[in-house]
mmCIF file of C-alpha atoms in Angstrom:
data_model
loop_
_atom_site.group_PDB
_atom_site.id
_atom_site.type_symbol
_atom_site.label_atom_id
_atom_site.label_comp_id
_atom_site.label_asym_id
_atom_site.label_seq_id
_atom_site.Cartn_x
_atom_site.Cartn_y
_atom_site.Cartn_z
ATOM 1 C CA MET A 1 41.196 129.273 -77.228
ATOM 2 C CA SER A 2 38.415 126.989 -76.337
ATOM 3 C CA SER A 3 37.428 126.808 -72.740
ATOM 4 C CA THR A 4 37.102 123.247 -71.558
ATOM 5 C CA PRO A 5 35.060 122.523 -68.470
ATOM 6 C CA PRO A 6 37.133 121.373 -65.501
ATOM 7 C CA SER A 7 37.106 117.681 -64.769
ATOM 8 C CA ALA A 8 35.173 116.302 -61.808
ATOM 9 C CA ALA A 9 38.357 115.580 -59.907
ATOM 10 C CA THR A 10 39.686 119.124 -60.179
ATOM 11 C CA ALA A 11 36.260 120.501 -59.267
ATOM 12 C CA ALA A 12 36.193 118.323 -56.138
ATOM 13 C CA LEU A 13 39.717 119.423 -55.221
ATOM 14 C CA LYS A 14 38.758 123.071 -55.530
ATOM 15 C CA GLN A 15 35.474 122.628 -53.642
ATOM 16 C CA TYR A 16 36.814 120.691 -50.641
ATOM 17 C CA LYS A 17 40.377 121.988 -50.784
ATOM 18 C CA PHE A 18 41.967 118.602 -50.175
ATOM 19 C CA VAL A 19 45.552 118.540 -48.977
ATOM 20 C CA ARG A 20 47.758 116.796 -51.488
ATOM 21 C CA THR A 21 50.333 114.452 -50.107
ATOM 22 C CA THR A 22 52.932 115.776 -52.541
ATOM 23 C CA ASP A 23 52.520 119.367 -51.365
ATOM 24 C CA LYS A 24 55.436 120.728 -49.368
ATOM 25 C CA THR A 25 54.821 122.756 -46.288
ATOM 26 C CA LYS A 26 56.545 126.065 -45.947
ATOM 27 C CA VAL A 27 59.291 126.466 -43.449
ATOM 28 C CA GLY A 28 58.642 129.476 -41.267
ATOM 29 C CA VAL A 29 60.738 131.495 -38.929
ATOM 30 C CA GLY A 30 62.792 129.474 -36.495
ATOM 31 C CA GLY A 31 62.507 126.253 -38.531
ATOM 32 C CA SER A 32 58.811 125.647 -37.711
ATOM 33 C CA THR A 33 56.581 124.392 -40.462
ATOM 34 C CA VAL A 34 53.652 126.503 -41.479
ATOM 35 C CA ARG A 35 50.792 125.034 -43.432
ATOM 36 C CA SER A 36 49.055 127.162 -45.972
ATOM 37 C CA SER A 37 45.875 128.671 -44.516
ATOM 38 C CA LEU A 38 43.998 127.931 -47.738
ATOM 39 C CA GLN A 39 44.315 124.164 -47.401
ATOM 40 C CA PRO A 40 42.671 122.513 -44.357
ATOM 41 C CA SER A 41 44.330 119.565 -42.648
ATOM 42 C CA ASN A 42 43.005 116.009 -42.717
ATOM 43 C CA VAL A 43 41.817 116.337 -39.109
ATOM 44 C CA HIS A 44 39.830 119.435 -39.992
ATOM 45 C CA LEU A 45 38.293 117.626 -42.956
ATOM 46 C CA PHE A 46 37.367 114.648 -40.768
ATOM 47 C CA VAL A 47 35.760 116.908 -38.170
ATOM 48 C CA LYS A 48 33.789 118.735 -40.867
ATOM 49 C CA ALA A 49 32.717 115.777 -43.026
ATOM 50 C CA GLY A 50 33.551 112.433 -41.401
ATOM 51 C CA LEU A 51 32.462 112.950 -37.817
ATOM 52 C CA PRO A 52 28.919 114.104 -38.658
ATOM 53 C CA PHE A 53 28.561 111.136 -40.999
ATOM 54 C CA LEU A 54 29.704 108.705 -38.302
ATOM 55 C CA LEU A 55 27.388 110.262 -35.726
ATOM 56 C CA PHE A 56 24.494 110.089 -38.178
ATOM 57 C CA SER A 57 25.171 106.407 -38.970
ATOM 58 C CA VAL A 58 25.483 105.331 -35.335
ATOM 59 C CA GLY A 59 22.477 107.387 -34.271
ATOM 60 C CA ALA A 60 20.334 106.052 -37.112
ATOM 61 C CA SER A 61 21.151 102.444 -36.260
ATOM 62 C CA TYR A 62 20.327 103.061 -32.580
ATOM 63 C CA VAL A 63 17.027 104.770 -33.407
ATOM 64 C CA LEU A 64 16.013 102.010 -35.822
ATOM 65 C CA LYS A 65 16.894 99.283 -33.344
ATOM 66 C CA SER A 66 14.871 100.870 -30.545
ATOM 67 C CA ALA A 67 11.934 101.564 -32.868
ATOM 68 C CA VAL A 68 11.788 97.963 -34.092
ATOM 69 C CA GLU A 69 12.063 96.621 -30.533
ATOM 70 C CA GLY A 70 9.227 98.857 -29.407
ATOM 71 C CA LYS A 71 7.081 97.815 -32.345
ATOM 72 C CA ASN A 72 7.672 94.127 -31.643
ATOM 73 C CA LEU A 73 6.879 94.545 -27.949
ATOM 74 C CA GLU A 74 3.630 96.327 -28.737
ATOM 75 C CA ARG A 75 2.654 93.626 -31.253
ATOM 76 C CA GLU A 76 3.385 90.861 -28.719
ATOM 77 C CA LYS A 77 1.372 92.649 -26.028
ATOM 78 C CA ALA A 78 -1.555 93.080 -28.413
ATOM 79 C CA LYS A 79 -1.515 89.393 -29.390
ATOM 80 C CA GLY A 80 -0.973 88.254 -25.821
ATOM 81 C CA LEU A 81 2.345 86.581 -26.590
ATOM 82 C CA VAL A 82 5.109 86.265 -24.045
ATOM 83 C CA SER A 83 8.764 86.864 -24.591
ATOM 84 C CA LYS A 84 11.187 84.039 -25.259
ATOM 85 C CA SER A 85 12.794 84.293 -21.840
ATOM 86 C CA GLU A 86 9.439 83.993 -20.037
ATOM 87 C CA ARG A 87 8.410 81.085 -22.236
ATOM 88 C CA GLN A 88 11.756 79.372 -21.699
ATOM 89 C CA ALA A 89 11.508 79.830 -17.930
ATOM 90 C CA ARG A 90 8.000 78.321 -17.949
ATOM 91 C CA LEU A 91 9.184 75.346 -20.023
ATOM 92 C CA GLU A 92 12.111 74.716 -17.684
ATOM 93 C CA ALA A 93 9.775 74.817 -14.664
ATOM 94 C CA GLU A 94 7.448 72.288 -16.350
ATOM 95 C CA LYS A 95 10.412 70.053 -17.180
ATOM 96 C CA ASP A 96 11.646 70.126 -13.574
ATOM 97 C CA GLU A 97 8.151 69.302 -12.303
ATOM 98 C CA MET A 98 7.789 66.361 -14.701
ATOM 99 C CA MET A 99 11.233 65.019 -13.780
ATOM 100 C CA GLU A 100 10.326 65.144 -10.072
ATOM 101 C CA LYS A 101 7.109 63.216 -10.740
ATOM 102 C CA LEU A 102 8.960 60.590 -12.770
ATOM 103 C CA ASN A 103 11.657 60.211 -10.133
ATOM 104 C CA LYS A 104 9.025 59.745 -7.393
ATOM 105 C CA ARG A 105 7.236 57.109 -9.467
ATOM 106 C CA ILE A 106 10.449 55.248 -10.245
ATOM 107 C CA LYS A 107 11.477 55.250 -6.576
ATOM 108 C CA SER A 108 8.044 54.116 -5.359
ATOM 109 C CA GLN A 109 7.715 51.233 -7.831
ATOM 110 C CA GLU A 110 10.007 48.366 -8.574
ATOM 111 C CA PHE A 111 11.601 49.609 -11.742
ATOM 112 C CA ASP A 112 13.732 47.021 -13.473
ATOM 113 C CA ASN A 113 15.572 48.535 -16.377
ATOM 114 C CA THR A 114 17.086 45.174 -17.317
ATOM 115 C CA LYS A 115 13.749 43.470 -17.999
ATOM 116 C CA ARG A 116 13.613 42.059 -21.486
ATOM 117 C CA ILE A 117 10.888 43.182 -23.877
ATOM 118 C CA GLU A 118 9.120 40.434 -25.756
ATOM 119 C CA ARG A 119 9.521 40.310 -29.492
ATOM 120 C CA PRO A 120 6.379 40.158 -31.670
ATOM 121 C CA GLU A 121 7.176 36.572 -32.714
ATOM 122 C CA GLU A 122 7.453 35.526 -29.088
ATOM 123 C CA ILE A 123 4.113 37.147 -28.279
ATOM 124 C CA LEU A 124 2.473 35.226 -31.126
ATOM 125 C CA GLU A 125 4.024 31.953 -29.927
ATOM 126 C CA ARG A 126 2.822 32.575 -26.374
ATOM 127 C CA ARG A 127 -0.735 33.290 -27.554
ATOM 128 C CA LYS A 128 -0.706 30.148 -29.691
ATOM 129 C CA ARG A 129 0.379 28.029 -26.709
ATOM 130 C CA GLU A 130 -2.348 29.600 -24.567
ATOM 131 C CA ARG A 131 -4.956 28.808 -27.236
ATOM 132 C CA GLU A 132 -3.789 25.251 -27.563
ATOM 133 C CA GLU A 133 -3.813 24.812 -23.784
ATOM 134 C CA ARG A 134 -7.341 26.186 -23.567
ATOM 135 C CA ASN A 135 -8.569 23.893 -26.346
ATOM 136 C CA ARG A 136 -7.245 20.546 -25.039
ATOM 137 C CA TRP A 137 -9.711 17.702 -25.620
ATOM 138 C CA TYR A 138 -10.652 17.185 -21.995
ATOM 139 C CA LYS A 139 -11.203 20.907 -21.426
ATOM 140 C CA ARG A 140 -13.312 21.117 -24.549
ATOM 141 C CA THR A 141 -15.301 18.131 -23.423
ATOM 142 C CA TRP A 142 -15.960 19.602 -19.985
ATOM 143 C CA ARG A 143 -17.127 22.888 -21.507
ATOM 144 C CA TRP A 144 -19.478 20.896 -23.785
ATOM 145 C CA ILE A 145 -20.904 18.933 -20.883
ATOM 146 C CA THR A 146 -21.454 21.959 -18.701
ATOM 147 C CA ARG A 147 -22.707 24.011 -21.637
ATOM 148 C CA GLN A 148 -20.126 26.795 -21.222
ATOM 149 C CA GLN A 149 -18.839 28.813 -24.094
#
């Protein structure tokens, strides 16, 4: 007879004493079911193995989150930076102040939003007309007589 080492699955079953779903429970006196004292229930297994793992995971995430927040706050204080909410509040205050100034200026001046903007071609035409008007023969002659430039 050769002794073969037990498989990993049977070793795990023996170590943790898992309850098999195919196992029948014994019927005790008075028709009540009695579970074998050698095999713990699923609730007992969860309390022993699952609950500590869950507590560890939740606690670790909380500790890491608070540590990173503290580190970032210290870094911002050292660099003289302000938090996003303070910066956003300052920007909103500046925006409100600028809008008030613009509204006062618009109300105090005649602001015509329908006024047409000249096109570049029209500007060039206007300048050409002004040049031609300035250089009419009689105006040129008068500037030559009076020695004006």
